mmCIF file of C-alpha atoms and ligand atoms in Angstrom:
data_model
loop_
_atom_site.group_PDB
_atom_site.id
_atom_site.type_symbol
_atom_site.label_atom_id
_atom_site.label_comp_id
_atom_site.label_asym_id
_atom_site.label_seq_id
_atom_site.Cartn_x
_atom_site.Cartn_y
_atom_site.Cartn_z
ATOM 1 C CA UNK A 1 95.736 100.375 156.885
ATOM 2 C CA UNK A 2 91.609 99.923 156.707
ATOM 3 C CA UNK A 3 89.209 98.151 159.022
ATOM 4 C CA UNK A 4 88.032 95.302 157.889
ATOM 5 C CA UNK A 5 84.554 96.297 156.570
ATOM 6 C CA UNK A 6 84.812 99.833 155.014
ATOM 7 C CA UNK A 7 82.667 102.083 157.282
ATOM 8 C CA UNK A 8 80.799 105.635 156.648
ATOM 9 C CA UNK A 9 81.218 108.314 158.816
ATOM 10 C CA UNK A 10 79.466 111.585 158.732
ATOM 11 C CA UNK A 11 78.246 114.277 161.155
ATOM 12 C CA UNK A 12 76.336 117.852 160.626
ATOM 13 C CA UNK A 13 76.337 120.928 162.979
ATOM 14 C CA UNK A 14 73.113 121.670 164.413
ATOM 15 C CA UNK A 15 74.064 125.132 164.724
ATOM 16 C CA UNK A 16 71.422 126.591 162.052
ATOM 17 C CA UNK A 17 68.476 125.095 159.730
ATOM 18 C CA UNK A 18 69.829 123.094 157.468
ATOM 19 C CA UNK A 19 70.422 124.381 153.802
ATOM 20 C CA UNK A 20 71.177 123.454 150.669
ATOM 21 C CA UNK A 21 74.716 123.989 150.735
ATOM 22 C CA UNK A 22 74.851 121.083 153.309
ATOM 23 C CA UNK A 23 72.102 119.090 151.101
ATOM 24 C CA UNK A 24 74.626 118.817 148.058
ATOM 25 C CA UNK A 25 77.579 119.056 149.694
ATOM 26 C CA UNK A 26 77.244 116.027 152.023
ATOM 27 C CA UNK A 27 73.579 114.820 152.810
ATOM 28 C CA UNK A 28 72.739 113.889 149.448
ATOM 29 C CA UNK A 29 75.466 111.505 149.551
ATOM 30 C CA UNK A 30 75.132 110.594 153.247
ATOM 31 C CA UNK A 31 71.661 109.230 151.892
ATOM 32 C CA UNK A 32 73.232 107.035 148.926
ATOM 33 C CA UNK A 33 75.710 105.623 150.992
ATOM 34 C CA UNK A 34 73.370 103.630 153.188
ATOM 35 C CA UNK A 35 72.340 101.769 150.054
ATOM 36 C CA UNK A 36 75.940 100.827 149.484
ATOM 37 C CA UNK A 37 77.156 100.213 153.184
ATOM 38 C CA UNK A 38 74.128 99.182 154.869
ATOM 39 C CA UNK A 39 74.521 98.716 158.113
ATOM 40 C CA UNK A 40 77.764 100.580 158.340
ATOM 41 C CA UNK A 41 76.764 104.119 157.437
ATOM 42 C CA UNK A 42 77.120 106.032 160.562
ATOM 43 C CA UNK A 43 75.732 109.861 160.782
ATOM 44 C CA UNK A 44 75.747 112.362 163.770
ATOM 45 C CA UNK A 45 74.369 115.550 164.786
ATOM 46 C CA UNK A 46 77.811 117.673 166.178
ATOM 47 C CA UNK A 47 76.010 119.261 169.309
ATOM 48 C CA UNK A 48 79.485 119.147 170.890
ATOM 49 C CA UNK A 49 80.820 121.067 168.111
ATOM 50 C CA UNK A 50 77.785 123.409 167.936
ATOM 51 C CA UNK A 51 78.722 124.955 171.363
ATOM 52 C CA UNK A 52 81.416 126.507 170.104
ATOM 53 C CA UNK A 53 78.986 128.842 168.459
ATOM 54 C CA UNK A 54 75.526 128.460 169.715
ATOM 55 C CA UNK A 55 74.832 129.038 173.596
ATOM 56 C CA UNK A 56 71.011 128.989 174.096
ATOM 57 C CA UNK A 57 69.855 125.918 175.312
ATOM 58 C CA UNK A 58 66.559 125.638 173.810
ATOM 59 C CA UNK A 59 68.099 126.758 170.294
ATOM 60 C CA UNK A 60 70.815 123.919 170.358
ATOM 61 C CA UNK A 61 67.525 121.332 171.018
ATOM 62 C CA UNK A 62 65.523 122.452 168.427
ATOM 63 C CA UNK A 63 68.455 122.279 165.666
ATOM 64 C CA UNK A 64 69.132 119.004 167.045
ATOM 65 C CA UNK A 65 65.800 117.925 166.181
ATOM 66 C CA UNK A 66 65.427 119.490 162.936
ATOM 67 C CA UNK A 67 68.315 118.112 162.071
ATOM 68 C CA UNK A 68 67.338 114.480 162.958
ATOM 69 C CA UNK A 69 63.772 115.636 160.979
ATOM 70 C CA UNK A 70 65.604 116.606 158.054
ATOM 71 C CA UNK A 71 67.391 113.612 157.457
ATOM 72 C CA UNK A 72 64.298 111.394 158.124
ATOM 73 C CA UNK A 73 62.219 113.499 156.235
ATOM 74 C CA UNK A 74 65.385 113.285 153.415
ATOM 75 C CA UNK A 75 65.016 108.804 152.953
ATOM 76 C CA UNK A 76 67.634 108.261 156.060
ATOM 77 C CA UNK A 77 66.439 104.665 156.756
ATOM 78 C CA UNK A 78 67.860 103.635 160.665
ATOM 79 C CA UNK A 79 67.622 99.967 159.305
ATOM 80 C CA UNK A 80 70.928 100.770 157.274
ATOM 81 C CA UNK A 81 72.038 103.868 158.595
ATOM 82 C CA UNK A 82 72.934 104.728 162.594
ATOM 83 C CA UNK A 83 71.558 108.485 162.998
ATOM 84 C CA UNK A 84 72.444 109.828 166.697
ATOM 85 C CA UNK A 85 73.995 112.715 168.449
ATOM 86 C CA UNK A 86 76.941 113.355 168.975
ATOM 87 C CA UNK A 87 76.755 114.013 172.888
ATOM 88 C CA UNK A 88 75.362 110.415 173.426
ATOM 89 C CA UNK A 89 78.841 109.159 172.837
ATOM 90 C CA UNK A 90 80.684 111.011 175.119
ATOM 91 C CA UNK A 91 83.788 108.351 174.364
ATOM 92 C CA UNK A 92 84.285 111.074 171.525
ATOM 93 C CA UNK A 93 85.634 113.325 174.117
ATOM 94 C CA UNK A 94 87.819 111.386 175.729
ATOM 95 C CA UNK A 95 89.514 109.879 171.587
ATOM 96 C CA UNK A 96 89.654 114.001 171.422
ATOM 97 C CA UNK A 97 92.177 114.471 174.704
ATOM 98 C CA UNK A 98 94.500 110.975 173.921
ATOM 99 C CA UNK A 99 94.556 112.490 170.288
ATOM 100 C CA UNK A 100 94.987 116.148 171.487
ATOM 101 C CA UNK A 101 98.881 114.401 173.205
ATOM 102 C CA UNK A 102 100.334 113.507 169.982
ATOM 103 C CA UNK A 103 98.917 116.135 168.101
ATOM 104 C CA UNK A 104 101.052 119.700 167.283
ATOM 105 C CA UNK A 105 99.918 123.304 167.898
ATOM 106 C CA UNK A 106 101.149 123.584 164.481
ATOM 107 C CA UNK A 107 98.919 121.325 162.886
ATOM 108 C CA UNK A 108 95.770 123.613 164.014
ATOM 109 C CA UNK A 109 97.447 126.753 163.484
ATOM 110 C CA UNK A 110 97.276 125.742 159.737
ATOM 111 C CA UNK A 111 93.509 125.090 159.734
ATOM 112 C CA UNK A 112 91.523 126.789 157.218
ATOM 113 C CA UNK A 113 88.375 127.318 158.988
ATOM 114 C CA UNK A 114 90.089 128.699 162.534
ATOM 115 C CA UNK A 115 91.944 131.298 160.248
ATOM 116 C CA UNK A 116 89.057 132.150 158.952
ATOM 117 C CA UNK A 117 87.325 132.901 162.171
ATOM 118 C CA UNK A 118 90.596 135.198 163.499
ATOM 119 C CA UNK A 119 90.281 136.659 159.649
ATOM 120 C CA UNK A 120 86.037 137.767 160.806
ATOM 121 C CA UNK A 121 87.395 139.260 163.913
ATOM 122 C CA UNK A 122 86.022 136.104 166.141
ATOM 123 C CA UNK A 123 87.637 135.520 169.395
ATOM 124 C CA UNK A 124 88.323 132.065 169.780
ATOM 125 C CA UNK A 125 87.614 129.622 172.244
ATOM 126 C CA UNK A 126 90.288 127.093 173.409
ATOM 127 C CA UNK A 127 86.768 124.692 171.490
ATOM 128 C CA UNK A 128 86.873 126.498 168.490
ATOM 129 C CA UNK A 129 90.643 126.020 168.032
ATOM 130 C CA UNK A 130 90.528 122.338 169.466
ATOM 131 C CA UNK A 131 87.910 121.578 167.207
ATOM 132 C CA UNK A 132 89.362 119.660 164.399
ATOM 133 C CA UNK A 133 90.881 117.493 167.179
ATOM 134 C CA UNK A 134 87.099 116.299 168.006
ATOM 135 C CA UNK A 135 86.621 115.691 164.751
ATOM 136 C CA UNK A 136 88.915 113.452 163.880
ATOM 137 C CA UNK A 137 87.919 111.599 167.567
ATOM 138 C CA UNK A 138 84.111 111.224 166.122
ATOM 139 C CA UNK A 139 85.759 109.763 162.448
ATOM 140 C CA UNK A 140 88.311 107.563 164.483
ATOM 141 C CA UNK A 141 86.108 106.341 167.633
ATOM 142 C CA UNK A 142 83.897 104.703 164.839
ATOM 143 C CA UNK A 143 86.221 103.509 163.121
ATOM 144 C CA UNK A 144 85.633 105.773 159.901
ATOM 145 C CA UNK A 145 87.204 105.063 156.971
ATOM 146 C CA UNK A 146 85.294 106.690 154.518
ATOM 147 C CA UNK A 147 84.328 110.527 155.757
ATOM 148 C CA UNK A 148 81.300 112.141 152.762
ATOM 149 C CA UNK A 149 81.676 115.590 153.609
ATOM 150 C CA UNK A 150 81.838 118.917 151.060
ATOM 151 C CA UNK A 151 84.867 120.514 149.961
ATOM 152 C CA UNK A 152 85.027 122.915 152.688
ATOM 153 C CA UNK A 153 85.693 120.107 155.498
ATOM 154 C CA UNK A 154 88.238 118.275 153.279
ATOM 155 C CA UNK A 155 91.425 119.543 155.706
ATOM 156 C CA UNK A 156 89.789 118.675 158.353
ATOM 157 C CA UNK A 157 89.820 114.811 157.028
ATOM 158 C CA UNK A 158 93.270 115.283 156.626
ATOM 159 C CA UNK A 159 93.613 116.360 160.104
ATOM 160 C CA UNK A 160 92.010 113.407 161.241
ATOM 161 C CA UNK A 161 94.732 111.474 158.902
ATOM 162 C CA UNK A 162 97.434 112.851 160.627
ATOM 163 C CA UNK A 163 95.955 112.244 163.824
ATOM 164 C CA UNK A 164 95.001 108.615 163.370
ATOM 165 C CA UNK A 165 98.841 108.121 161.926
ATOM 166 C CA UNK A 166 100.772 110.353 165.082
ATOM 167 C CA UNK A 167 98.773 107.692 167.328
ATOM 168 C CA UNK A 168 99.772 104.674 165.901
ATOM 169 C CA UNK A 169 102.960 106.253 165.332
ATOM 170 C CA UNK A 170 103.418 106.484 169.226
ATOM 171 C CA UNK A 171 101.413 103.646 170.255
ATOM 172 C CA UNK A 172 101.554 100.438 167.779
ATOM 173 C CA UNK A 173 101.391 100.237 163.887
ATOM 174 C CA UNK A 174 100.574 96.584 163.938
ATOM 175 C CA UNK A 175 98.398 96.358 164.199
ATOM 176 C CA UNK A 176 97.239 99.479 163.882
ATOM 177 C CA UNK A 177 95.120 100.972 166.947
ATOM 178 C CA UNK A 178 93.412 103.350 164.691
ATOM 179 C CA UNK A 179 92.051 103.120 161.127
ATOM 180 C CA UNK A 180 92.956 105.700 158.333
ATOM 181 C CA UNK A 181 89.916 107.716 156.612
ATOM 182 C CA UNK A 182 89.489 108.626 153.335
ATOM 183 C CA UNK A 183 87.545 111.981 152.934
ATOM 184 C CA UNK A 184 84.611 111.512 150.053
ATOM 185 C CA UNK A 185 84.339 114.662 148.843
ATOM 186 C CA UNK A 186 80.931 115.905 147.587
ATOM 187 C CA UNK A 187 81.350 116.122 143.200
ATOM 188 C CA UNK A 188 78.995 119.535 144.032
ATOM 189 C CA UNK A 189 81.568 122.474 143.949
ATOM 190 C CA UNK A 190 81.296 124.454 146.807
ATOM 191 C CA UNK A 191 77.293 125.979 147.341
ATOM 192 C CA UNK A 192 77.346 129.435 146.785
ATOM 193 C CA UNK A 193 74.810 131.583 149.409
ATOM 194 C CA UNK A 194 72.711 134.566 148.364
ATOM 195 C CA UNK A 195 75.529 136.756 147.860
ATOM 196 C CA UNK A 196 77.995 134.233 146.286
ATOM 197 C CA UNK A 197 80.177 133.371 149.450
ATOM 198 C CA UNK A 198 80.041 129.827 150.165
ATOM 199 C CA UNK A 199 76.294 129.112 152.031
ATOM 200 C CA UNK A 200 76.825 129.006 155.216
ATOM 201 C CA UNK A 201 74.873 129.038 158.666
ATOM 202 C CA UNK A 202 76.684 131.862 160.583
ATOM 203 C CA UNK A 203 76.341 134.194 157.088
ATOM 204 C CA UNK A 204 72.571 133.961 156.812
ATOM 205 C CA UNK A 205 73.178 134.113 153.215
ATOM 206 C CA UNK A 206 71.547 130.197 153.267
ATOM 207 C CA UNK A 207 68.502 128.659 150.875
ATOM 208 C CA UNK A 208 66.345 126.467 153.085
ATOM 209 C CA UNK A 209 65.306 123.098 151.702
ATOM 210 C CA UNK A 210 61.882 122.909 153.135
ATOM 211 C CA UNK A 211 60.269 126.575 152.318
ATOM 212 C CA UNK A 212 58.099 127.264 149.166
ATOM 213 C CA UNK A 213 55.871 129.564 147.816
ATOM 214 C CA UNK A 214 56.003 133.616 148.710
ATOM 215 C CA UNK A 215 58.596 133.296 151.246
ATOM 216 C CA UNK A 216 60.304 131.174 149.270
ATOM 217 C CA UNK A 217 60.372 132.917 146.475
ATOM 218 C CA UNK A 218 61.203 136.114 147.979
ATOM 219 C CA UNK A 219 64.653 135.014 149.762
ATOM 220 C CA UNK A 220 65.548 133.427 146.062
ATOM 221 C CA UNK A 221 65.090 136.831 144.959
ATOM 222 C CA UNK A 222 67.586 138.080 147.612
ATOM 223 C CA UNK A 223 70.241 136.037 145.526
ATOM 224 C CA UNK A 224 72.677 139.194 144.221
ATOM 225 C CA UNK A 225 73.343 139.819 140.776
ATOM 226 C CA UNK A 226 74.123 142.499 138.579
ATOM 227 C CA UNK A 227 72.316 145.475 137.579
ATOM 228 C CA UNK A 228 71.874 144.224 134.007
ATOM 229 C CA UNK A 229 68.866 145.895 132.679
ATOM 230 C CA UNK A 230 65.605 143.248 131.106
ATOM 231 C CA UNK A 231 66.096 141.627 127.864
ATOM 232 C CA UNK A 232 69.960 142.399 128.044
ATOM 233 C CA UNK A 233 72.186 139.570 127.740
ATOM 234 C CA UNK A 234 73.085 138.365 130.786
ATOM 235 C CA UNK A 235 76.489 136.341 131.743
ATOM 236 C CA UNK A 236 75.554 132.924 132.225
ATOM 237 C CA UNK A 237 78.868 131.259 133.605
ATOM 238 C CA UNK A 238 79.715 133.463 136.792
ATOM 239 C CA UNK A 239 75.625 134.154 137.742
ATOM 240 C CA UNK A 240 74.974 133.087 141.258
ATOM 241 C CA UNK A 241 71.802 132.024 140.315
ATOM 242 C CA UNK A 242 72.540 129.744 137.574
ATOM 243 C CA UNK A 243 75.619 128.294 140.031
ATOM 244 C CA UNK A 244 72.267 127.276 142.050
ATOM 245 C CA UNK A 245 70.140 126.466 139.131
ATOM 246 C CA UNK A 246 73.102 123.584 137.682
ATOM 247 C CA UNK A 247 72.443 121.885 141.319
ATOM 248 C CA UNK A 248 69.202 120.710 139.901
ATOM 249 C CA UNK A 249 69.014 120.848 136.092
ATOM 250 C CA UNK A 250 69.765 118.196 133.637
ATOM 251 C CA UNK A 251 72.400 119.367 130.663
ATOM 252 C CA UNK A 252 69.490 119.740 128.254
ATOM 253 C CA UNK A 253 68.078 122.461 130.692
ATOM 254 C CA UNK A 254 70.992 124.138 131.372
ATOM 255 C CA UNK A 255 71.777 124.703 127.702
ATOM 256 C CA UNK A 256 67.931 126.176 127.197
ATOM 257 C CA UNK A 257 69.282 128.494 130.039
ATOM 258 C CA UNK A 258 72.440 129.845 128.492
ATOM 259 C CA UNK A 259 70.330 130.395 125.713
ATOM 260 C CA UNK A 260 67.600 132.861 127.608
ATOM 261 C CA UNK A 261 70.993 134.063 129.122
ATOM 262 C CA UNK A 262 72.869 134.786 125.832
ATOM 263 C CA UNK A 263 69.796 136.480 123.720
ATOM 264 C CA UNK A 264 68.251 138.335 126.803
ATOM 265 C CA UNK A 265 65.214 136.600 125.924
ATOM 266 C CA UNK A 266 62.676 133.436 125.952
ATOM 267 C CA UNK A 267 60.348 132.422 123.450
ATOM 268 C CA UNK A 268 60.471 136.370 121.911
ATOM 269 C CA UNK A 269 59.788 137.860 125.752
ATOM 270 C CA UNK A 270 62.334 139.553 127.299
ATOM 271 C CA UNK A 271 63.844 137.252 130.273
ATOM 272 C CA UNK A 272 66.108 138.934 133.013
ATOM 273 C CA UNK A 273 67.132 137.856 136.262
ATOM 274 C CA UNK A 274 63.425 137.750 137.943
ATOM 275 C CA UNK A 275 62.822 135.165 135.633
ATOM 276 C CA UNK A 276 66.221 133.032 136.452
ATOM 277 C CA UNK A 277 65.206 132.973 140.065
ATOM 278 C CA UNK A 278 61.606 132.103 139.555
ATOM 279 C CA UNK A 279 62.884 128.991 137.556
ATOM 280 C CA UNK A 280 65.018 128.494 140.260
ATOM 281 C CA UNK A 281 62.391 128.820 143.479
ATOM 282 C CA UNK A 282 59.915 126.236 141.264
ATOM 283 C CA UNK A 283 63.161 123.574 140.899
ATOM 284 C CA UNK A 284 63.541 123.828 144.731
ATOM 285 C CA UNK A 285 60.073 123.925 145.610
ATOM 286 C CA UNK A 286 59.631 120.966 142.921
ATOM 287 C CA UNK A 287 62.662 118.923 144.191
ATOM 288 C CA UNK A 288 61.846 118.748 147.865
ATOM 289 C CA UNK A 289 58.371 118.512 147.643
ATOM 290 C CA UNK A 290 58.509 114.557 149.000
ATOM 291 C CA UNK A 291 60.721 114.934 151.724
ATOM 292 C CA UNK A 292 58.629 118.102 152.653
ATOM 293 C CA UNK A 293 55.659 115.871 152.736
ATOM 294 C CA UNK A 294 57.534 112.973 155.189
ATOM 295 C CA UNK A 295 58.190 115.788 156.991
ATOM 296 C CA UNK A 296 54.736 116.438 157.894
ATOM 297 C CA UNK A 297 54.295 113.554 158.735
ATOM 298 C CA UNK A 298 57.036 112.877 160.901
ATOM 299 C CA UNK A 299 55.904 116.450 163.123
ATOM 300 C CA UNK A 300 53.353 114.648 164.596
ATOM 301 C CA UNK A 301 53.523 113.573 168.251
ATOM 302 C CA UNK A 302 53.805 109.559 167.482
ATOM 303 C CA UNK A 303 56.317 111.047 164.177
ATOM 304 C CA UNK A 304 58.754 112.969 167.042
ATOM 305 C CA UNK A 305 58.589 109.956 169.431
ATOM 306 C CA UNK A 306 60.032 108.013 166.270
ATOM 307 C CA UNK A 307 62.701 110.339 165.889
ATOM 308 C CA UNK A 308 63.418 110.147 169.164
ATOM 309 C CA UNK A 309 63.746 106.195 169.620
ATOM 310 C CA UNK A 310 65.593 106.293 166.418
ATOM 311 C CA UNK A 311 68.467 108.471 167.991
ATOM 312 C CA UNK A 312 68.727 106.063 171.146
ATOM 313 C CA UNK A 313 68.813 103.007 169.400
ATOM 314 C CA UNK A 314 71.404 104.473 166.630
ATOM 315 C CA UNK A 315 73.572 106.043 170.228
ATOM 316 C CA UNK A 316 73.700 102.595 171.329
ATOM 317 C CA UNK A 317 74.593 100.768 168.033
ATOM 318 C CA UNK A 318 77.316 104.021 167.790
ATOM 319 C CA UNK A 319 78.193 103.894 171.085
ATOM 320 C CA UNK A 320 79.112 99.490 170.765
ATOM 321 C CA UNK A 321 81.648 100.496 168.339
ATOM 322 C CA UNK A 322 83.394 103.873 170.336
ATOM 323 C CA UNK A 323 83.697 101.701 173.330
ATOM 324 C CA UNK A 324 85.432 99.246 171.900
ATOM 325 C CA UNK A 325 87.933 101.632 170.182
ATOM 326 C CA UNK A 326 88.459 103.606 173.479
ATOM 327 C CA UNK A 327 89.325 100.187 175.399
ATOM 328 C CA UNK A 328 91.724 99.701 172.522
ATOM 329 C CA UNK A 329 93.422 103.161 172.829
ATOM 330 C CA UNK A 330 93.239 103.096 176.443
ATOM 331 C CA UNK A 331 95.080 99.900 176.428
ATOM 332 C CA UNK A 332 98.016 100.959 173.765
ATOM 333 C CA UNK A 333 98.654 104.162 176.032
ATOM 334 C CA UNK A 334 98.899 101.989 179.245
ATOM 335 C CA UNK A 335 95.759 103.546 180.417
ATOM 336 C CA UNK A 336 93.380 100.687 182.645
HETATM 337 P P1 TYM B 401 78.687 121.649 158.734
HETATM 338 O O1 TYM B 401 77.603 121.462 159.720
HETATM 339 O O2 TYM B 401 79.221 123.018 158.519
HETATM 340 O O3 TYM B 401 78.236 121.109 157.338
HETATM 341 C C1 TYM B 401 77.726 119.781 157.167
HETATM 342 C C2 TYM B 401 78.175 119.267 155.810
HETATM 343 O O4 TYM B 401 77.730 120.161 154.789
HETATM 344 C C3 TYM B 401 78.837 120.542 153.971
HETATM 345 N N1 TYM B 401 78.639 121.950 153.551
HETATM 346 C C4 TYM B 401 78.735 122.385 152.294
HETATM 347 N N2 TYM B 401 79.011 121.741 151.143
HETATM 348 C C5 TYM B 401 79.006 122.473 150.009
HETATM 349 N N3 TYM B 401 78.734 123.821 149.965
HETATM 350 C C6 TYM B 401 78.457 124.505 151.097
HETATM 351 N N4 TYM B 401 78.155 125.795 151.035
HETATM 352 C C7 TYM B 401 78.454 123.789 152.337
HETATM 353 N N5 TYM B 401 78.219 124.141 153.630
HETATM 354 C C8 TYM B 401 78.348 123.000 154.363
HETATM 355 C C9 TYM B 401 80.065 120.411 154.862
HETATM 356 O O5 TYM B 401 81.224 120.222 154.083
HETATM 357 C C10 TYM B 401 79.708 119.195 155.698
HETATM 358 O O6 TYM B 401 80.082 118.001 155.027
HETATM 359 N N6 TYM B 401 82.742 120.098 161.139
HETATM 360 C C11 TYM B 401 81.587 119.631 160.413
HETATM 361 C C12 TYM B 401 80.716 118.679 161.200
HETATM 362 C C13 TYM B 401 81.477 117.512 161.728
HETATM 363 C C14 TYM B 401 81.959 116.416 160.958
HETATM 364 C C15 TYM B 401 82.624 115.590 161.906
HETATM 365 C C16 TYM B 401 81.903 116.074 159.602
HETATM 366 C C17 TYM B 401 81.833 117.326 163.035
HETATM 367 N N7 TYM B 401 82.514 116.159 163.131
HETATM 368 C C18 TYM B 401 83.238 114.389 161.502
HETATM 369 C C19 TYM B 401 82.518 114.883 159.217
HETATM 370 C C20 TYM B 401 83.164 114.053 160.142
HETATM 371 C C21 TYM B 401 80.748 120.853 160.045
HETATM 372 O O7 TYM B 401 80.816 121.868 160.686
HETATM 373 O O8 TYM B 401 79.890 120.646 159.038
#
């Protein structure tokens, strides 16, 4: 079953800067899909989720912020889309606990991304193992039934699936208390970082979309490759750099790539890897440059007083909505 009127629903960890791996994976899209579902395009900045990893109180602020900066400074209109925090909606904790009753052990024991934390020798938190379980509470307390996220999150959707069907399972099918998402997954593959693991905050192995010039250019050299010598032929289809280059070049650009790839060389000059990333630090540089600009802008004092009235008025629009879900799941469990 779906809720009437399909509805976005979309959140981002302010645990780090953002980067491009969250750009094409999911904000790119989050943007779109507030020209197709104005009005109910719903985004959120996971400070909940963030304290799982960061615990200095002045760090989780300023990600929050930059975050909300980002996707101003990225076309996120709050006439069509609802941008707020997470922690302004505390209803999302409470969805987490009445979901956290029908939901197995098992069922996070399988996820990907808490193995993978035991796998880098982190000791979990009963939050970092719960964790799925509020994220399927922020997708379900808006009523979410379309989730844009990158590949990486796409169990976690499912999660929320199983969730969303364990509740109406134990508490009334129909109708339904709780709508069923869909995940969107991103059509990017999976961002590679700068040493071709998938970018990620917590391996500072990320691209940044809002530096340029020198220091720009020197963390795009950081991107690892092999020790091909200059004017060698270099492999074109498992380069980390090119993996980052197809994220913003047309087909007919790609295919004058391979071809400085193949022969080792451009226009008669030798071309080797320093010349690959330098392409690649001007398409960046070159791609942002608007949003860098609105940026600017918006770090003003009258631009962060925006920001700031634009993540009230989207935690009350967000917050209309959880309400009303929580009186409806309080009221199938026999809660008052
Ligand atoms: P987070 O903050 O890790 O990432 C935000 C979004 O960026 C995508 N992403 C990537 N996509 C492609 N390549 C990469 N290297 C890459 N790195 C990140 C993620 O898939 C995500 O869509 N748990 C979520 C935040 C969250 C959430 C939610 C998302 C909390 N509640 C409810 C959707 C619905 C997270 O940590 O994303």
């Amino acid at each position: 079953m779906t809720s009437p009127t399909p509805r976005v629903v979309s959140g981002i960890q302010p645990s780090g800067t953002i980067h491009l791996g969250n750009y094409f994976g999911a904000i790119r899209q989050h943007i779109a899909l507030q020209d197709t579902h104005p009005g109910d395009a719903f985004y959120f900045i996971a400070d909940y989720h963030a304290l799982t990893t960061v615990r200095d109180p002045a760090v989780l602020r300023a990600h929050v912020f930059d975050s909300a900066l980002t996707y101003l400074a990225l076309g996120l209109d709050p006439a069509r889309a609802t941008l707020f925090r997470q922690s302004d909606v505390p209803e999302v904790t409470e969805l987490a606990w009445l979901l956290a009753t029908v939901t197995g052990m098992g069922l996070l024991e399988r996820a990907h991304s808490y193995k993978d934390k035991l796998a880098n020798n982190i000791t979990p938190s009963v939050g970092l193992f719960f964790y799925p379980v509020l994220m399927a509470a922020d997708i379900l307390a808006h009523d979410g039934t379309l989730v844009p996220v990158g590949k990486d999150q796409l169990q976690h959707v499912e999660m929320a699936q199983d969730m969303a069907t364990h509740f109406n399972e134990a508490y009334g099918r129909d109708p339904p208390v709780l709508y069923r998402p869909e995940p969107l997954p991103a059509k990017a593959a999976v961002v590679p970082g700068l040493d071709g693991r998938k970018m990620s905050k917590s391996y500072d192995n990320s691209l940044l979309l809002f530096e340029s010039g020198k220091p720009l250019r020197k963390r795009v050299g950081q991107i690892v490759t092999d020790s091909t010598p200059l004017g060698e032929p270099l492999p074109f289809a498992t380069c980390n750099v090119v993996a980052l280059l197809r994220l913003f070049c047309d087909d007919a650009e790609l295919a004058a790539i391979e071809t400085y790839y193949r022969d080792g060389r451009r226009d008669g000059a030798p071309f080797g890897y320093g010349h690959a990333k330098l392409l690649l630090a001007e398409k960046i540089e070159q791609h942002f440059a608007p949003a860098r600009a609105r940026r600017e802008q918006l770090l003003t004092p009258a631009g962060r007083a925006e920001i700031e009235a634009v993540l009230t008025r989207g935690a009350q629009r967000a917050r209309a909505v959880a309400s009303a879900t929580l009186a409806r799941c309080r009221r199938a469990c026999g809660l008052r």
